[in-house]
Short mmCIF file of N, CA and C in Angstrom, two decimals:
data_model
loop_
_atom_site.label_atom_id
_atom_site.label_comp_id
_atom_site.label_asym_id
_atom_site.label_seq_id
_atom_site.Cartn_x
_atom_site.Cartn_y
_atom_site.Cartn_z
N MET A 1 45.50 199.33 108.04
CA MET A 1 45.04 198.44 107.00
C MET A 1 43.82 199.07 106.31
N ASN A 2 43.75 198.88 105.04
CA ASN A 2 42.65 199.35 104.22
C ASN A 2 41.32 198.78 104.74
N GLN A 3 40.29 199.63 104.87
CA GLN A 3 38.99 199.21 105.42
C GLN A 3 38.34 198.10 104.58
N ARG A 4 38.43 198.21 103.27
CA ARG A 4 37.83 197.21 102.38
C ARG A 4 38.52 195.85 102.57
N LEU A 5 39.84 195.86 102.62
CA LEU A 5 40.60 194.63 102.83
C LEU A 5 40.28 194.03 104.20
N ARG A 6 40.19 194.87 105.19
CA ARG A 6 39.87 194.43 106.55
C ARG A 6 38.50 193.74 106.59
N LYS A 7 37.53 194.33 105.88
CA LYS A 7 36.18 193.75 105.82
C LYS A 7 36.19 192.41 105.10
N ILE A 8 36.93 192.31 103.99
CA ILE A 8 37.01 191.06 103.23
C ILE A 8 37.66 189.95 104.07
N ILE A 9 38.70 190.30 104.79
CA ILE A 9 39.38 189.33 105.66
C ILE A 9 38.43 188.86 106.76
N PHE A 10 37.69 189.78 107.36
CA PHE A 10 36.74 189.43 108.42
C PHE A 10 35.66 188.48 107.89
N ILE A 11 35.10 188.79 106.73
CA ILE A 11 34.08 187.93 106.13
C ILE A 11 34.67 186.55 105.82
N ALA A 12 35.87 186.53 105.25
CA ALA A 12 36.51 185.26 104.90
C ALA A 12 36.76 184.41 106.14
N LEU A 13 37.21 185.04 107.22
CA LEU A 13 37.46 184.29 108.46
C LEU A 13 36.16 183.72 109.03
N LEU A 14 35.10 184.52 109.01
CA LEU A 14 33.82 184.01 109.52
C LEU A 14 33.28 182.89 108.64
N VAL A 15 33.42 183.03 107.32
CA VAL A 15 32.97 181.96 106.41
C VAL A 15 33.76 180.68 106.70
N ALA A 16 35.07 180.81 106.83
CA ALA A 16 35.91 179.63 107.11
C ALA A 16 35.51 178.97 108.43
N GLN A 17 35.27 179.78 109.44
CA GLN A 17 34.85 179.22 110.73
C GLN A 17 33.51 178.52 110.60
N GLY A 18 32.58 179.15 109.89
CA GLY A 18 31.26 178.55 109.69
C GLY A 18 31.34 177.23 108.94
N VAL A 19 32.19 177.17 107.92
CA VAL A 19 32.35 175.94 107.14
C VAL A 19 32.94 174.83 108.02
N VAL A 20 33.98 175.15 108.76
CA VAL A 20 34.62 174.15 109.63
C VAL A 20 33.63 173.66 110.69
N ILE A 21 32.93 174.58 111.32
CA ILE A 21 31.94 174.18 112.34
C ILE A 21 30.87 173.30 111.70
N GLY A 22 30.39 173.68 110.52
CA GLY A 22 29.37 172.90 109.83
C GLY A 22 29.85 171.50 109.47
N LEU A 23 31.08 171.40 108.97
CA LEU A 23 31.61 170.08 108.60
C LEU A 23 31.84 169.20 109.82
N VAL A 24 32.35 169.80 110.90
CA VAL A 24 32.55 169.03 112.13
C VAL A 24 31.20 168.56 112.68
N GLU A 25 30.22 169.45 112.64
CA GLU A 25 28.89 169.07 113.14
C GLU A 25 28.28 167.95 112.31
N ASN A 26 28.55 167.94 111.00
CA ASN A 26 28.04 166.86 110.15
C ASN A 26 28.64 165.51 110.51
N MET A 27 29.82 165.51 111.12
CA MET A 27 30.47 164.25 111.51
C MET A 27 29.96 163.72 112.85
N ILE A 28 29.29 164.57 113.62
CA ILE A 28 28.78 164.16 114.93
C ILE A 28 27.51 163.35 114.73
N PRO A 29 27.41 162.19 115.38
CA PRO A 29 26.16 161.41 115.27
C PRO A 29 24.99 162.23 115.82
N TYR A 30 23.81 161.99 115.29
CA TYR A 30 22.63 162.72 115.74
C TYR A 30 22.39 162.44 117.22
N PRO A 31 22.35 163.48 118.04
CA PRO A 31 22.21 163.26 119.49
C PRO A 31 20.79 162.95 119.94
N PHE A 32 19.82 163.13 119.07
CA PHE A 32 18.43 162.97 119.47
C PHE A 32 17.82 161.78 118.73
N SER A 33 17.78 160.61 119.37
CA SER A 33 17.27 159.42 118.70
C SER A 33 15.77 159.54 118.41
N PHE A 34 15.05 160.34 119.21
CA PHE A 34 13.62 160.52 118.98
C PHE A 34 13.34 161.55 117.90
N ALA A 35 14.38 162.23 117.42
CA ALA A 35 14.21 163.22 116.36
C ALA A 35 15.32 163.04 115.32
N PRO A 36 15.20 162.02 114.47
CA PRO A 36 16.25 161.76 113.48
C PRO A 36 16.47 162.98 112.59
N GLY A 37 17.73 163.30 112.37
CA GLY A 37 18.07 164.44 111.52
C GLY A 37 18.23 165.73 112.28
N ALA A 38 17.79 165.79 113.52
CA ALA A 38 17.92 167.01 114.32
C ALA A 38 19.38 167.24 114.68
N LYS A 39 19.85 168.43 114.42
CA LYS A 39 21.23 168.79 114.77
C LYS A 39 21.21 170.09 115.57
N LEU A 40 22.33 170.41 116.15
CA LEU A 40 22.41 171.60 117.00
C LEU A 40 22.46 172.90 116.21
N GLY A 41 22.92 172.89 114.98
CA GLY A 41 22.99 174.11 114.18
C GLY A 41 24.08 175.05 114.64
N LEU A 42 25.20 174.49 115.04
CA LEU A 42 26.28 175.32 115.61
C LEU A 42 26.84 176.35 114.64
N ALA A 43 26.81 176.04 113.34
CA ALA A 43 27.34 176.99 112.36
C ALA A 43 26.50 178.27 112.31
N ASN A 44 25.27 178.21 112.83
CA ASN A 44 24.43 179.41 112.85
C ASN A 44 24.96 180.46 113.82
N LEU A 45 25.88 180.06 114.68
CA LEU A 45 26.57 181.02 115.55
C LEU A 45 27.26 182.08 114.69
N ILE A 46 27.83 181.65 113.60
CA ILE A 46 28.53 182.58 112.70
C ILE A 46 27.53 183.53 112.04
N THR A 47 26.36 183.02 111.68
CA THR A 47 25.33 183.88 111.07
C THR A 47 24.87 184.95 112.06
N ILE A 48 24.65 184.57 113.30
CA ILE A 48 24.24 185.54 114.33
C ILE A 48 25.32 186.61 114.49
N ILE A 49 26.56 186.19 114.58
CA ILE A 49 27.66 187.15 114.73
C ILE A 49 27.70 188.09 113.53
N ALA A 50 27.49 187.53 112.33
CA ALA A 50 27.50 188.36 111.12
C ALA A 50 26.38 189.39 111.13
N ILE A 51 25.20 188.98 111.57
CA ILE A 51 24.06 189.89 111.60
C ILE A 51 24.33 191.10 112.50
N PHE A 52 25.14 190.89 113.53
CA PHE A 52 25.40 191.97 114.49
C PHE A 52 26.72 192.70 114.26
N THR A 53 27.48 192.29 113.24
CA THR A 53 28.77 192.95 113.03
C THR A 53 28.97 193.49 111.62
N MET A 54 28.01 193.26 110.73
CA MET A 54 28.19 193.74 109.36
C MET A 54 26.86 194.07 108.71
N PRO A 55 26.90 194.85 107.64
CA PRO A 55 25.67 195.19 106.92
C PRO A 55 24.98 193.95 106.34
N LYS A 56 23.70 194.09 106.06
CA LYS A 56 22.89 192.97 105.54
C LYS A 56 23.50 192.36 104.29
N LYS A 57 23.97 193.20 103.39
CA LYS A 57 24.55 192.71 102.13
C LYS A 57 25.72 191.77 102.41
N ASP A 58 26.58 192.15 103.33
CA ASP A 58 27.75 191.34 103.66
C ASP A 58 27.37 190.07 104.41
N SER A 59 26.43 190.17 105.35
CA SER A 59 26.02 188.98 106.09
C SER A 59 25.29 188.00 105.18
N PHE A 60 24.54 188.52 104.21
CA PHE A 60 23.86 187.66 103.24
C PHE A 60 24.89 186.92 102.38
N LEU A 61 25.91 187.63 101.95
CA LEU A 61 27.00 187.02 101.19
C LEU A 61 27.66 185.92 102.01
N LEU A 62 27.90 186.19 103.28
CA LEU A 62 28.51 185.22 104.17
C LEU A 62 27.67 183.95 104.25
N VAL A 63 26.36 184.09 104.40
CA VAL A 63 25.47 182.93 104.50
C VAL A 63 25.56 182.09 103.23
N TRP A 64 25.53 182.74 102.06
CA TRP A 64 25.61 182.01 100.79
C TRP A 64 26.95 181.31 100.63
N MET A 65 28.03 182.01 100.96
CA MET A 65 29.35 181.40 100.83
C MET A 65 29.49 180.19 101.75
N ARG A 66 29.00 180.32 102.96
CA ARG A 66 29.06 179.20 103.92
C ARG A 66 28.26 178.01 103.40
N LEU A 67 27.06 178.27 102.88
CA LEU A 67 26.23 177.19 102.34
C LEU A 67 26.91 176.47 101.18
N ILE A 68 27.40 177.24 100.23
CA ILE A 68 28.01 176.66 99.03
C ILE A 68 29.28 175.88 99.38
N LEU A 69 30.15 176.46 100.18
CA LEU A 69 31.40 175.78 100.52
C LEU A 69 31.16 174.54 101.37
N THR A 70 30.25 174.60 102.32
CA THR A 70 29.96 173.43 103.14
C THR A 70 29.40 172.30 102.28
N THR A 71 28.56 172.64 101.30
CA THR A 71 28.00 171.63 100.41
C THR A 71 29.08 171.04 99.52
N LEU A 72 29.95 171.89 98.96
CA LEU A 72 31.01 171.39 98.09
C LEU A 72 31.98 170.48 98.83
N LEU A 73 32.23 170.78 100.10
CA LEU A 73 33.20 170.01 100.87
C LEU A 73 32.62 168.79 101.58
N GLY A 74 31.32 168.71 101.74
CA GLY A 74 30.79 167.56 102.47
C GLY A 74 29.30 167.39 102.36
N GLY A 75 28.73 167.74 101.23
CA GLY A 75 27.28 167.63 101.12
C GLY A 75 26.85 167.09 99.77
N THR A 76 25.56 167.06 99.60
CA THR A 76 24.96 166.62 98.34
C THR A 76 23.97 167.69 97.89
N LEU A 77 23.38 167.47 96.73
CA LEU A 77 22.40 168.43 96.23
C LEU A 77 21.20 168.52 97.17
N SER A 78 20.77 167.39 97.72
CA SER A 78 19.62 167.43 98.63
C SER A 78 19.97 168.13 99.94
N THR A 79 21.19 167.91 100.46
CA THR A 79 21.56 168.63 101.69
C THR A 79 21.65 170.12 101.42
N PHE A 80 22.09 170.48 100.20
CA PHE A 80 22.14 171.91 99.85
C PHE A 80 20.74 172.50 99.82
N LEU A 81 19.80 171.76 99.23
CA LEU A 81 18.42 172.25 99.14
C LEU A 81 17.83 172.49 100.53
N TYR A 82 17.97 171.51 101.41
CA TYR A 82 17.44 171.66 102.76
C TYR A 82 18.18 172.74 103.55
N SER A 83 19.49 172.74 103.45
CA SER A 83 20.29 173.74 104.17
C SER A 83 19.97 175.14 103.67
N MET A 84 19.85 175.29 102.35
CA MET A 84 19.58 176.61 101.77
C MET A 84 18.21 177.13 102.23
N SER A 85 17.19 176.29 102.12
CA SER A 85 15.86 176.78 102.49
C SER A 85 15.80 177.09 103.98
N GLY A 86 16.42 176.26 104.81
CA GLY A 86 16.45 176.53 106.24
C GLY A 86 17.25 177.76 106.59
N ALA A 87 18.43 177.88 106.00
CA ALA A 87 19.31 179.01 106.31
C ALA A 87 18.71 180.33 105.85
N LEU A 88 18.12 180.35 104.67
CA LEU A 88 17.57 181.62 104.16
C LEU A 88 16.34 182.05 104.95
N LEU A 89 15.45 181.12 105.25
CA LEU A 89 14.27 181.49 106.04
C LEU A 89 14.70 181.94 107.44
N SER A 90 15.67 181.24 108.00
CA SER A 90 16.20 181.60 109.31
C SER A 90 16.83 182.99 109.28
N TYR A 91 17.65 183.24 108.26
CA TYR A 91 18.34 184.53 108.13
C TYR A 91 17.33 185.67 108.02
N PHE A 92 16.37 185.54 107.12
CA PHE A 92 15.41 186.63 106.94
C PHE A 92 14.48 186.77 108.15
N GLY A 93 14.15 185.66 108.80
CA GLY A 93 13.36 185.72 110.02
C GLY A 93 14.11 186.46 111.12
N MET A 94 15.40 186.17 111.25
CA MET A 94 16.19 186.85 112.28
C MET A 94 16.32 188.35 111.97
N LEU A 95 16.50 188.69 110.70
CA LEU A 95 16.57 190.12 110.34
C LEU A 95 15.26 190.82 110.65
N LEU A 96 14.15 190.14 110.37
CA LEU A 96 12.83 190.72 110.65
C LEU A 96 12.65 190.97 112.14
N VAL A 97 12.98 189.99 112.95
CA VAL A 97 12.84 190.13 114.41
C VAL A 97 13.84 191.16 114.94
N LYS A 98 15.04 191.19 114.38
CA LYS A 98 16.04 192.18 114.80
C LYS A 98 15.53 193.60 114.55
N GLY A 99 14.70 193.74 113.51
CA GLY A 99 14.13 195.04 113.19
C GLY A 99 13.23 195.60 114.28
N LEU A 100 12.79 194.75 115.20
CA LEU A 100 11.98 195.23 116.34
C LEU A 100 12.81 196.11 117.27
N GLY A 101 14.12 195.94 117.24
CA GLY A 101 15.00 196.78 118.04
C GLY A 101 15.38 196.19 119.37
N PRO A 102 16.45 196.71 119.97
CA PRO A 102 16.99 196.16 121.21
C PRO A 102 16.09 196.34 122.44
N LYS A 103 15.12 197.22 122.36
CA LYS A 103 14.21 197.41 123.50
C LYS A 103 13.14 196.31 123.54
N ARG A 104 12.91 195.65 122.43
CA ARG A 104 11.85 194.64 122.36
C ARG A 104 12.35 193.21 122.29
N VAL A 105 13.57 193.01 121.82
CA VAL A 105 14.08 191.65 121.64
C VAL A 105 15.60 191.64 121.85
N SER A 106 16.10 190.51 122.35
CA SER A 106 17.54 190.37 122.60
C SER A 106 18.19 189.53 121.51
N ILE A 107 19.51 189.46 121.57
CA ILE A 107 20.25 188.61 120.65
C ILE A 107 19.79 187.16 120.83
N ILE A 108 19.54 186.77 122.06
CA ILE A 108 19.10 185.41 122.34
C ILE A 108 17.73 185.14 121.71
N GLY A 109 16.82 186.08 121.80
CA GLY A 109 15.51 185.93 121.17
C GLY A 109 15.59 185.85 119.66
N ILE A 110 16.48 186.64 119.09
CA ILE A 110 16.67 186.62 117.63
C ILE A 110 17.23 185.26 117.21
N SER A 111 18.17 184.75 117.98
CA SER A 111 18.75 183.44 117.67
C SER A 111 17.72 182.32 117.81
N ALA A 112 16.87 182.38 118.83
CA ALA A 112 15.82 181.38 119.01
C ALA A 112 14.85 181.40 117.83
N THR A 113 14.56 182.60 117.33
CA THR A 113 13.72 182.73 116.13
C THR A 113 14.39 182.03 114.96
N GLY A 114 15.70 182.23 114.83
CA GLY A 114 16.45 181.58 113.76
C GLY A 114 16.38 180.06 113.85
N GLY A 115 16.49 179.53 115.07
CA GLY A 115 16.41 178.08 115.25
C GLY A 115 15.06 177.53 114.83
N PHE A 116 14.00 178.22 115.19
CA PHE A 116 12.65 177.80 114.80
C PHE A 116 12.46 177.90 113.28
N MET A 117 12.82 179.05 112.72
CA MET A 117 12.60 179.28 111.29
C MET A 117 13.43 178.33 110.42
N HIS A 118 14.60 177.95 110.90
CA HIS A 118 15.44 177.01 110.15
C HIS A 118 14.70 175.69 109.96
N ASN A 119 14.04 175.22 111.02
CA ASN A 119 13.30 173.97 110.92
C ASN A 119 12.10 174.09 109.99
N VAL A 120 11.39 175.19 110.07
CA VAL A 120 10.26 175.41 109.16
C VAL A 120 10.78 175.41 107.72
N GLY A 121 11.91 176.11 107.51
CA GLY A 121 12.49 176.19 106.17
C GLY A 121 12.94 174.85 105.62
N GLN A 122 13.28 173.92 106.48
CA GLN A 122 13.67 172.59 106.00
C GLN A 122 12.47 171.68 105.79
N LEU A 123 11.44 171.84 106.60
CA LEU A 123 10.28 170.95 106.47
C LEU A 123 9.39 171.29 105.28
N VAL A 124 9.37 172.54 104.87
CA VAL A 124 8.52 172.92 103.72
C VAL A 124 8.99 172.21 102.44
N PRO A 125 10.29 172.29 102.08
CA PRO A 125 10.69 171.54 100.88
C PRO A 125 10.57 170.02 101.07
N ALA A 126 10.75 169.54 102.31
CA ALA A 126 10.57 168.10 102.56
C ALA A 126 9.13 167.70 102.28
N SER A 127 8.19 168.56 102.62
CA SER A 127 6.77 168.29 102.35
C SER A 127 6.51 168.23 100.85
N PHE A 128 7.12 169.14 100.11
CA PHE A 128 6.94 169.13 98.65
C PHE A 128 7.57 167.88 98.03
N ILE A 129 8.75 167.52 98.50
CA ILE A 129 9.42 166.33 97.96
C ILE A 129 8.63 165.07 98.29
N ALA A 130 8.15 164.98 99.52
CA ALA A 130 7.35 163.81 99.95
C ALA A 130 5.93 163.87 99.39
N GLN A 131 5.55 165.01 98.84
CA GLN A 131 4.21 165.26 98.33
C GLN A 131 3.14 164.98 99.39
N SER A 132 3.47 165.41 100.61
CA SER A 132 2.55 165.22 101.73
C SER A 132 2.86 166.23 102.82
N TRP A 133 1.82 166.85 103.34
CA TRP A 133 2.02 167.81 104.42
C TRP A 133 2.16 167.12 105.78
N THR A 134 2.03 165.79 105.82
CA THR A 134 2.19 165.08 107.08
C THR A 134 3.61 165.22 107.63
N VAL A 135 4.55 165.57 106.78
CA VAL A 135 5.93 165.82 107.22
C VAL A 135 5.94 166.96 108.26
N MET A 136 5.00 167.88 108.12
CA MET A 136 4.93 169.01 109.04
C MET A 136 4.52 168.59 110.45
N LEU A 137 4.06 167.37 110.63
CA LEU A 137 3.75 166.86 111.97
C LEU A 137 5.02 166.73 112.82
N TYR A 138 6.13 166.72 112.16
CA TYR A 138 7.44 166.67 112.81
C TYR A 138 7.84 168.05 113.38
N LEU A 139 7.13 169.09 112.95
CA LEU A 139 7.48 170.46 113.33
C LEU A 139 7.48 170.73 114.84
N PRO A 140 6.51 170.27 115.63
CA PRO A 140 6.56 170.58 117.06
C PRO A 140 7.84 170.08 117.75
N VAL A 141 8.26 168.87 117.42
CA VAL A 141 9.47 168.32 118.03
C VAL A 141 10.69 169.13 117.58
N LEU A 142 10.78 169.35 116.27
CA LEU A 142 11.92 170.11 115.75
C LEU A 142 11.90 171.56 116.23
N SER A 143 10.72 172.13 116.38
CA SER A 143 10.62 173.52 116.86
C SER A 143 11.16 173.63 118.27
N PHE A 144 10.77 172.71 119.12
CA PHE A 144 11.25 172.72 120.50
C PHE A 144 12.78 172.63 120.53
N LEU A 145 13.32 171.68 119.78
CA LEU A 145 14.78 171.51 119.75
C LEU A 145 15.47 172.71 119.10
N GLY A 146 14.86 173.25 118.04
CA GLY A 146 15.43 174.41 117.37
C GLY A 146 15.46 175.65 118.25
N ILE A 147 14.40 175.85 119.01
CA ILE A 147 14.36 177.01 119.91
C ILE A 147 15.38 176.84 121.03
N LEU A 148 15.48 175.63 121.60
CA LEU A 148 16.51 175.39 122.63
C LEU A 148 17.91 175.62 122.08
N SER A 149 18.16 175.09 120.90
CA SER A 149 19.47 175.27 120.27
C SER A 149 19.71 176.74 119.97
N GLY A 150 18.67 177.43 119.50
CA GLY A 150 18.79 178.86 119.21
C GLY A 150 19.12 179.67 120.45
N ILE A 151 18.51 179.30 121.57
CA ILE A 151 18.81 179.99 122.83
C ILE A 151 20.27 179.78 123.22
N ALA A 152 20.74 178.53 123.11
CA ALA A 152 22.14 178.24 123.44
C ALA A 152 23.10 178.99 122.52
N ILE A 153 22.79 179.01 121.24
CA ILE A 153 23.64 179.72 120.28
C ILE A 153 23.58 181.22 120.54
N GLY A 154 22.41 181.74 120.89
CA GLY A 154 22.29 183.16 121.22
C GLY A 154 23.11 183.54 122.44
N ILE A 155 23.11 182.67 123.45
CA ILE A 155 23.92 182.92 124.65
C ILE A 155 25.40 182.93 124.27
N ALA A 156 25.81 181.96 123.43
CA ALA A 156 27.21 181.91 122.99
C ALA A 156 27.58 183.15 122.18
N ALA A 157 26.69 183.56 121.27
CA ALA A 157 26.96 184.75 120.46
C ALA A 157 27.06 185.99 121.33
N ASN A 158 26.16 186.13 122.28
CA ASN A 158 26.18 187.26 123.20
C ASN A 158 27.50 187.30 123.95
N TYR A 159 27.93 186.14 124.44
CA TYR A 159 29.20 186.04 125.17
C TYR A 159 30.38 186.45 124.27
N LEU A 160 30.41 185.90 123.06
CA LEU A 160 31.52 186.20 122.15
C LEU A 160 31.54 187.68 121.75
N LEU A 161 30.36 188.24 121.49
CA LEU A 161 30.31 189.65 121.10
C LEU A 161 30.76 190.56 122.24
N GLN A 162 30.63 190.12 123.47
CA GLN A 162 31.08 190.92 124.61
C GLN A 162 32.55 190.71 124.92
N ARG A 163 33.07 189.49 124.67
CA ARG A 163 34.40 189.14 125.16
C ARG A 163 35.52 189.16 124.12
N VAL A 164 35.19 188.98 122.84
CA VAL A 164 36.22 188.94 121.80
C VAL A 164 36.41 190.35 121.24
N ALA A 165 37.61 190.88 121.42
CA ALA A 165 37.89 192.28 121.09
C ALA A 165 37.60 192.60 119.62
N THR A 166 37.99 191.72 118.71
CA THR A 166 37.77 191.98 117.28
C THR A 166 36.28 192.05 116.96
N LEU A 167 35.51 191.13 117.52
CA LEU A 167 34.06 191.15 117.28
C LEU A 167 33.43 192.40 117.88
N ARG A 168 33.88 192.76 119.07
CA ARG A 168 33.37 193.99 119.71
C ARG A 168 33.67 195.21 118.85
N GLN A 169 34.87 195.24 118.28
CA GLN A 169 35.26 196.37 117.43
C GLN A 169 34.39 196.46 116.18
N PHE A 170 34.18 195.32 115.49
CA PHE A 170 33.33 195.32 114.31
C PHE A 170 31.88 195.66 114.67
N GLN A 171 31.41 195.16 115.81
CA GLN A 171 30.05 195.45 116.24
C GLN A 171 29.90 196.94 116.57
N THR A 172 30.87 197.50 117.25
CA THR A 172 30.83 198.93 117.60
C THR A 172 30.79 199.79 116.34
N GLU A 173 31.61 199.44 115.35
CA GLU A 173 31.62 200.19 114.08
C GLU A 173 30.28 200.06 113.37
N TYR A 174 29.72 198.85 113.37
CA TYR A 174 28.43 198.63 112.71
C TYR A 174 27.31 199.38 113.43
N GLU A 175 27.34 199.37 114.76
CA GLU A 175 26.33 200.09 115.53
C GLU A 175 26.44 201.59 115.32
N ALA A 176 27.66 202.10 115.14
CA ALA A 176 27.84 203.53 114.88
C ALA A 176 27.21 203.91 113.54
N LYS A 177 27.31 203.02 112.55
CA LYS A 177 26.72 203.29 111.23
C LYS A 177 25.21 203.21 111.28
N THR A 178 24.67 202.22 112.02
CA THR A 178 23.22 202.02 112.05
C THR A 178 22.54 202.85 113.14
N LYS A 179 23.33 203.36 114.07
CA LYS A 179 22.83 204.16 115.19
C LYS A 179 21.88 203.37 116.10
N ILE A 180 22.09 202.04 116.15
CA ILE A 180 21.32 201.18 117.06
C ILE A 180 22.32 200.38 117.88
N LYS A 181 22.24 200.54 119.20
CA LYS A 181 23.17 199.83 120.09
C LYS A 181 22.49 198.62 120.69
N TRP A 182 23.12 197.44 120.49
CA TRP A 182 22.54 196.20 120.97
C TRP A 182 23.12 195.72 122.28
N GLN A 183 24.38 195.96 122.51
CA GLN A 183 25.01 195.45 123.72
C GLN A 183 24.74 196.39 124.88
N ILE A 184 23.99 195.90 125.86
CA ILE A 184 23.70 196.70 127.05
C ILE A 184 24.69 196.35 128.15
N ASN A 185 25.00 195.07 128.30
CA ASN A 185 25.92 194.62 129.34
C ASN A 185 27.34 194.56 128.79
N GLU A 186 28.06 195.63 128.95
CA GLU A 186 29.44 195.66 128.46
C GLU A 186 30.35 194.87 129.39
N LYS A 187 31.45 194.39 128.84
CA LYS A 187 32.45 193.66 129.64
C LYS A 187 33.06 194.63 130.66
N LYS A 188 33.18 194.15 131.88
CA LYS A 188 33.71 195.01 132.94
C LYS A 188 35.10 194.59 133.30
#
C-alpha cells in the first residue's frame, strides 16, 4: 500500500475513534458531584497515541479534526471554545514535556501533564467569560482529577502502544525517523 494513503487511513481511523470516544463520553453523566463539569478526557488517549506514532504536523491535524468533528456532531460554540483551548494547551504542553526525552519522562508523565494543562486551558477562557479570576479557584480540584485521569490514560496508551501491532509498527517507524526510542518494555 502507498505510504501516503496508509498515513491518511491511519489518521482518519484515529480521528474517528477520538470522535466516537468523545461523543460517548459526553453522554456519560458527570461522575464527580463535587466537581461539576469534570470528565475523564478519554478521547485524549487518541492524542497521546498520535503524539507517539506520527509527526507533529499530522498529530496537530488530528487534534483539530477531532475537535471540529466532535463539536459538529454533539457540541456547541461554547463547548468548542473550551475544548479547543484545553486541547491545544494540553497538546503543546505534552509536546514540550516530551521534548525532555525518554530518560527524563515517561508516556504516563506526558499524559499527566496533558490532563493538568487541559484543565488550565479550559479555566482561562472561563475566567475571561466570567470576567473574574475566582474561576481559577476551581483549578486545584480539577488539577488533581486531571492528573489522575492523565495517569490512567497514559497507562492505557502505554499498554496499547506495546500490545497493538499496528500502533507498534507506526511507533517504530516514527521512532526510526526521529531517532528517539520511547518504548523500553517491549512485549514479550
